mmCIF file of C-alpha atoms in Angstrom:
data_model
loop_
_atom_site.group_PDB
_atom_site.id
_atom_site.type_symbol
_atom_site.label_atom_id
_atom_site.label_comp_id
_atom_site.label_asym_id
_atom_site.label_seq_id
_atom_site.Cartn_x
_atom_site.Cartn_y
_atom_site.Cartn_z
ATOM 1 C CA MET A 256 -12.517 -13.706 -11.358
ATOM 2 C CA ALA A 257 -11.788 -10.012 -11.869
ATOM 3 C CA ARG A 258 -8.185 -9.015 -12.697
ATOM 4 C CA THR A 259 -6.786 -6.448 -10.498
ATOM 5 C CA ARG A 260 -4.785 -3.828 -12.662
ATOM 6 C CA LEU A 261 -1.897 -2.192 -10.885
ATOM 7 C CA LEU A 262 -1.250 1.412 -11.709
ATOM 8 C CA LEU A 263 2.373 1.901 -10.151
ATOM 9 C CA PRO A 264 4.411 4.912 -11.474
ATOM 10 C CA TRP A 265 7.691 5.136 -10.365
ATOM 11 C CA LEU A 266 7.116 6.627 -6.890
ATOM 12 C CA LEU A 267 10.180 8.908 -7.201
ATOM 13 C CA ALA A 268 9.230 10.006 -11.052
ATOM 14 C CA ALA A 269 5.989 10.978 -10.051
ATOM 15 C CA LEU A 270 6.728 13.594 -7.293
ATOM 16 C CA SER A 271 5.039 16.909 -7.699
ATOM 17 C CA CYS A 272 6.897 19.705 -6.647
ATOM 18 C CA LEU A 273 4.788 22.770 -5.213
ATOM 19 C CA ALA A 274 6.636 25.937 -4.931
ATOM 20 C CA ASP A 275 6.501 27.809 -1.835
ATOM 21 C CA SER A 276 8.392 30.646 -3.226
ATOM 22 C CA VAL A 277 9.050 32.100 -6.718
ATOM 23 C CA ILE A 278 11.473 29.904 -8.451
ATOM 24 C CA SER A 279 11.586 31.693 -11.843
ATOM 25 C CA PRO A 280 10.375 34.752 -13.813
ATOM 26 C CA PRO A 281 8.578 34.551 -17.351
ATOM 27 C CA ALA A 282 10.248 34.309 -20.372
ATOM 28 C CA PRO A 283 12.428 35.585 -22.026
ATOM 29 C CA ALA A 284 14.504 35.892 -18.901
ATOM 30 C CA PRO A 285 16.252 32.428 -18.319
ATOM 31 C CA SER A 286 19.613 34.103 -16.957
ATOM 32 C CA ARG A 287 17.528 34.952 -13.949
ATOM 33 C CA GLN A 288 16.146 31.578 -12.944
ATOM 34 C CA PHE A 289 17.344 30.333 -9.617
ATOM 35 C CA GLU A 290 19.415 33.423 -8.468
ATOM 36 C CA LEU A 291 22.798 32.244 -7.487
ATOM 37 C CA GLY A 292 23.244 31.829 -3.528
ATOM 38 C CA THR A 293 19.405 31.559 -3.230
ATOM 39 C CA THR A 294 17.523 28.790 -1.415
ATOM 40 C CA TYR A 295 14.262 27.877 -2.812
ATOM 41 C CA LYS A 296 11.863 26.026 -0.440
ATOM 42 C CA TYR A 297 9.596 23.380 -1.985
ATOM 43 C CA SER A 298 6.762 20.914 -0.502
ATOM 44 C CA LEU A 299 7.125 17.559 -2.063
ATOM 45 C CA GLN A 300 4.040 15.086 -2.603
ATOM 46 C CA SER A 301 4.315 11.654 -4.116
ATOM 47 C CA ASP A 302 1.249 8.995 -4.048
ATOM 48 C CA VAL A 303 1.052 5.620 -5.231
ATOM 49 C CA PHE A 304 -2.283 3.807 -5.381
ATOM 50 C CA LEU A 305 -3.545 0.470 -6.347
ATOM 51 C CA ASN A 306 -6.500 0.792 -8.524
ATOM 52 C CA GLU A 307 -9.193 -1.979 -9.030
ATOM 53 C CA ALA A 308 -9.839 -3.067 -12.786
ATOM 54 C CA ALA A 309 -12.402 -1.300 -14.810
ATOM 55 C CA PRO A 310 -15.137 -1.275 -15.918
ATOM 56 C CA ARG A 311 -16.598 -2.821 -12.723
ATOM 57 C CA PRO A 312 -19.766 -4.930 -12.485
ATOM 58 C CA ALA A 313 -22.994 -2.932 -12.547
ATOM 59 C CA GLY A 314 -23.748 -1.371 -8.986
ATOM 60 C CA LYS A 315 -20.096 -1.833 -7.925
ATOM 61 C CA THR A 316 -17.833 0.992 -7.426
ATOM 62 C CA SER A 317 -14.047 1.200 -7.743
ATOM 63 C CA LYS A 318 -11.729 1.981 -5.168
ATOM 64 C CA SER A 319 -8.185 3.051 -4.989
ATOM 65 C CA VAL A 320 -5.900 2.694 -1.776
ATOM 66 C CA GLY A 321 -2.361 3.046 -1.541
ATOM 67 C CA TYR A 322 0.568 5.313 0.447
ATOM 68 C CA GLY A 323 1.924 8.729 -0.099
ATOM 69 C CA LEU A 324 5.343 10.440 0.685
ATOM 70 C CA ARG A 325 5.449 13.905 2.227
ATOM 71 C CA ALA A 326 8.497 16.170 2.359
ATOM 72 C CA ALA A 327 9.976 19.658 2.440
ATOM 73 C CA ALA A 328 12.859 20.286 -0.035
ATOM 74 C CA ALA A 329 15.493 22.993 -0.342
ATOM 75 C CA VAL A 330 17.246 23.898 -3.597
ATOM 76 C CA THR A 331 20.234 26.220 -3.676
ATOM 77 C CA CYS A 332 22.091 27.392 -6.838
ATOM 78 C CA LEU A 333 25.685 27.270 -5.648
ATOM 79 C CA TRP A 334 27.450 28.117 -9.065
ATOM 80 C CA LYS A 335 26.316 29.344 -12.694
ATOM 81 C CA SER A 336 28.535 29.806 -15.377
ATOM 82 C CA PRO A 337 29.263 33.328 -16.910
ATOM 83 C CA GLN A 338 29.119 32.068 -20.621
ATOM 84 C CA ASP A 339 25.813 30.005 -20.206
ATOM 85 C CA PRO A 340 23.445 30.558 -17.206
ATOM 86 C CA LEU A 341 21.893 27.304 -17.800
ATOM 87 C CA ASN A 342 25.054 25.715 -16.758
ATOM 88 C CA ARG A 343 24.651 25.554 -13.052
ATOM 89 C CA LEU A 344 25.511 23.521 -9.712
ATOM 90 C CA PHE A 345 22.635 22.845 -7.257
ATOM 91 C CA LYS A 346 22.475 21.666 -3.818
ATOM 92 C CA ILE A 347 19.367 19.642 -2.960
ATOM 93 C CA GLU A 348 18.571 19.057 0.634
ATOM 94 C CA LEU A 349 15.364 17.208 2.073
ATOM 95 C CA SER A 350 13.720 17.355 5.533
ATOM 96 C CA GLN A 351 10.507 16.375 7.450
ATOM 97 C CA VAL A 352 10.252 13.327 5.513
ATOM 98 C CA HIS A 353 7.188 10.865 6.346
ATOM 99 C CA LEU A 354 5.033 8.239 4.797
ATOM 100 C CA THR A 355 1.228 8.658 4.996
ATOM 101 C CA VAL A 356 -1.315 5.628 4.039
ATOM 102 C CA VAL A 357 -4.672 6.775 3.011
ATOM 103 C CA PRO A 358 -7.648 5.856 0.355
ATOM 104 C CA ALA A 359 -7.083 7.811 -2.860
ATOM 105 C CA ASP A 360 -10.168 9.908 -2.379
ATOM 106 C CA ALA A 361 -9.200 10.998 1.137
ATOM 107 C CA PRO A 362 -8.486 15.046 1.541
ATOM 108 C CA GLU A 363 -4.898 15.777 2.493
ATOM 109 C CA SER A 364 -6.254 16.738 6.096
ATOM 110 C CA GLY A 365 -7.621 13.326 6.524
ATOM 111 C CA ARG A 366 -4.183 11.692 5.961
ATOM 112 C CA SER A 367 -2.435 9.980 8.659
ATOM 113 C CA GLU A 368 1.162 9.384 9.127
ATOM 114 C CA HIS A 369 2.690 5.896 9.423
ATOM 115 C CA ALA A 370 6.026 4.717 10.944
ATOM 116 C CA SER A 371 8.672 4.050 8.080
ATOM 117 C CA GLN A 372 12.241 4.346 7.503
ATOM 118 C CA TRP A 373 11.453 7.829 6.540
ATOM 119 C CA ASP A 374 11.533 8.958 9.735
ATOM 120 C CA ALA A 375 15.102 8.849 10.295
ATOM 121 C CA ALA A 376 15.593 9.767 6.742
ATOM 122 C CA SER A 377 19.279 11.418 6.068
ATOM 123 C CA GLN A 378 19.446 15.020 5.522
ATOM 124 C CA LEU A 379 22.651 15.243 3.842
ATOM 125 C CA PRO A 380 22.628 17.229 0.513
ATOM 126 C CA LEU A 381 22.906 16.003 -3.089
ATOM 127 C CA TYR A 382 24.704 18.052 -5.435
ATOM 128 C CA VAL A 383 23.543 18.169 -9.223
ATOM 129 C CA LEU A 384 25.433 19.778 -12.184
ATOM 130 C CA GLN A 385 23.401 20.859 -15.128
ATOM 131 C CA GLN A 386 24.312 21.934 -18.516
ATOM 132 C CA SER A 387 21.764 23.484 -20.702
ATOM 133 C CA ASN A 388 19.047 22.176 -18.426
ATOM 134 C CA GLU A 389 20.091 18.587 -18.707
ATOM 135 C CA ILE A 390 21.699 16.781 -15.618
ATOM 136 C CA VAL A 391 25.082 15.592 -16.248
ATOM 137 C CA LYS A 392 26.620 14.581 -12.881
ATOM 138 C CA VAL A 393 25.394 14.007 -9.365
ATOM 139 C CA TRP A 394 27.485 13.605 -6.232
ATOM 140 C CA SER A 395 26.037 12.202 -2.811
ATOM 141 C CA HIS A 396 27.182 11.136 0.271
ATOM 142 C CA LYS A 397 27.086 7.471 1.499
ATOM 143 C CA GLU A 398 23.360 7.027 2.502
ATOM 144 C CA SER A 399 20.641 4.591 1.339
ATOM 145 C CA PRO A 400 19.842 4.251 -2.253
ATOM 146 C CA THR A 401 16.261 5.042 -1.487
ATOM 147 C CA SER A 402 17.278 8.319 0.191
ATOM 148 C CA VAL A 403 19.421 9.382 -2.739
ATOM 149 C CA ASN A 404 16.799 8.782 -5.451
ATOM 150 C CA ILE A 405 14.394 10.828 -3.578
ATOM 151 C CA LYS A 406 16.482 13.612 -3.991
ATOM 152 C CA LYS A 407 17.288 12.694 -7.618
ATOM 153 C CA ALA A 408 13.673 12.659 -8.115
ATOM 154 C CA VAL A 409 13.718 16.540 -7.053
ATOM 155 C CA ALA A 410 16.680 17.219 -9.315
ATOM 156 C CA SER A 411 14.752 15.348 -12.104
ATOM 157 C CA MET A 412 12.178 18.399 -11.562
ATOM 158 C CA LEU A 413 14.692 20.816 -12.498
ATOM 159 C CA GLN A 414 15.101 19.454 -15.972
ATOM 160 C CA TYR A 415 12.542 21.672 -17.717
ATOM 161 C CA GLN A 416 12.873 24.242 -20.744
ATOM 162 C CA LEU A 417 10.930 27.131 -22.154
ATOM 163 C CA THR A 418 10.583 25.995 -25.622
ATOM 164 C CA PRO A 419 8.241 23.404 -27.020
ATOM 165 C CA GLU A 420 9.885 20.190 -27.831
ATOM 166 C CA ASP A 421 9.655 16.389 -28.126
ATOM 167 C CA LYS A 422 12.783 14.295 -26.781
ATOM 168 C CA GLN A 423 14.328 11.698 -24.891
ATOM 169 C CA GLN A 424 15.570 12.536 -21.399
ATOM 170 C CA VAL A 425 17.344 10.646 -18.653
ATOM 171 C CA ASP A 426 16.471 10.990 -15.118
ATOM 172 C CA VAL A 427 15.574 9.039 -11.710
ATOM 173 C CA SER A 428 13.040 7.134 -13.694
ATOM 174 C CA GLY A 429 15.539 6.223 -16.533
ATOM 175 C CA ARG A 430 15.420 7.075 -20.189
ATOM 176 C CA CYS A 431 12.053 8.551 -20.949
ATOM 177 C CA SER A 432 10.036 10.219 -23.896
ATOM 178 C CA VAL A 433 9.449 13.690 -22.725
ATOM 179 C CA SER A 434 7.212 16.231 -24.444
ATOM 180 C CA PHE A 435 7.317 20.034 -23.366
ATOM 181 C CA LYS A 436 4.327 22.087 -24.245
ATOM 182 C CA THR A 437 4.292 26.023 -23.419
ATOM 183 C CA GLU A 438 1.411 28.553 -23.156
ATOM 184 C CA ARG A 439 2.232 31.763 -21.886
ATOM 185 C CA ASN A 440 3.583 31.363 -18.385
ATOM 186 C CA THR A 441 2.943 27.727 -17.953
ATOM 187 C CA ILE A 442 5.100 24.928 -19.055
ATOM 188 C CA ARG A 443 3.726 21.400 -18.920
ATOM 189 C CA LYS A 444 6.112 18.442 -19.034
ATOM 190 C CA HIS A 445 4.785 15.138 -20.030
ATOM 191 C CA LYS A 446 6.921 12.099 -19.437
ATOM 192 C CA THR A 447 5.994 8.345 -20.760
ATOM 193 C CA LEU A 448 7.336 4.949 -21.681
ATOM 194 C CA CYS A 449 10.532 5.156 -19.123
ATOM 195 C CA THR A 450 12.908 2.241 -19.228
ATOM 196 C CA HIS A 451 15.206 1.905 -16.386
ATOM 197 C CA PRO A 452 18.161 -0.525 -16.451
ATOM 198 C CA ASP A 453 17.672 -1.597 -13.098
ATOM 199 C CA LYS A 454 13.789 -2.033 -12.916
ATOM 200 C CA THR A 455 12.044 -4.242 -15.407
ATOM 201 C CA GLN A 456 8.498 -5.560 -15.907
ATOM 202 C CA TYR A 457 7.861 -8.836 -14.204
ATOM 203 C CA PHE A 458 5.320 -11.156 -15.893
ATOM 204 C CA ASN A 459 4.242 -14.087 -14.330
ATOM 205 C CA PRO A 460 3.399 -17.657 -16.347
ATOM 206 C CA ASN A 461 -0.060 -17.231 -15.318
ATOM 207 C CA HIS A 462 -1.377 -14.161 -17.036
ATOM 208 C CA ILE A 463 -4.119 -13.294 -14.454
ATOM 209 C CA GLN A 464 -1.323 -12.811 -11.645
ATOM 210 C CA SER A 465 0.782 -10.174 -13.940
ATOM 211 C CA PRO A 466 0.132 -6.956 -13.156
ATOM 212 C CA THR A 467 0.184 -4.294 -16.080
ATOM 213 C CA ILE A 468 2.704 -1.322 -15.415
ATOM 214 C CA LEU A 469 1.936 1.751 -16.613
ATOM 215 C CA THR A 470 4.591 4.793 -16.063
ATOM 216 C CA LYS A 471 3.735 8.274 -16.672
ATOM 217 C CA SER A 472 4.441 11.780 -15.081
ATOM 218 C CA THR A 473 2.813 15.110 -15.802
ATOM 219 C CA SER A 474 4.422 18.155 -14.126
ATOM 220 C CA LEU A 475 3.070 21.763 -14.343
ATOM 221 C CA TYR A 476 5.453 24.572 -14.104
ATOM 222 C CA GLU A 477 3.946 28.063 -13.575
ATOM 223 C CA LEU A 478 6.508 31.067 -14.373
ATOM 224 C CA LEU A 479 5.690 33.877 -11.757
ATOM 225 C CA PRO A 480 7.086 37.443 -12.473
ATOM 226 C CA ASP A 481 9.128 39.184 -9.729
#
């Protein structure tokens, strides 16, 4: 019997933010990142796929199926410290949230929307306080934890830096090992080994029924000139 391997990165941690507008200039001008009072719009995409075990028997091809989350986000910088421009208060809003169900190899145009609770997702904002690019405080309205966590995932994407470093970082995925690498106007953030106080690995006494959960996320930031 073939064992199915479940690759289930935290949906919220794997969000890929594709900027619709310039969100930051190239180094060295960190003080001008996220202009005060300006709203930046993003397209959010997150996919979770169930992958068949590999290697497959000769003549058999593996398939990946799953679902995806699509949304539009707006990030506004409401306050910035005069002493340290990396100490900032953000407002995060979501709209046009919907679920899609597709094979992994289907193009974006071939994805179909699926009715879900996201069709009535709250558009109330989330407020996030950053100090030195690290989130230190979050304020939310009374809404579902899932809706709040999606907005926290957007906030997690705002935790990046212009210098290479390996460190521990806390975000919506929990405490993770994070590696920042920079090359010219590109920043790559690789996140692994996330542990969350509310989410633990489940093990079935019958090992063949225990999924293997791997968590990893890679975010690519491109710093564009004015």
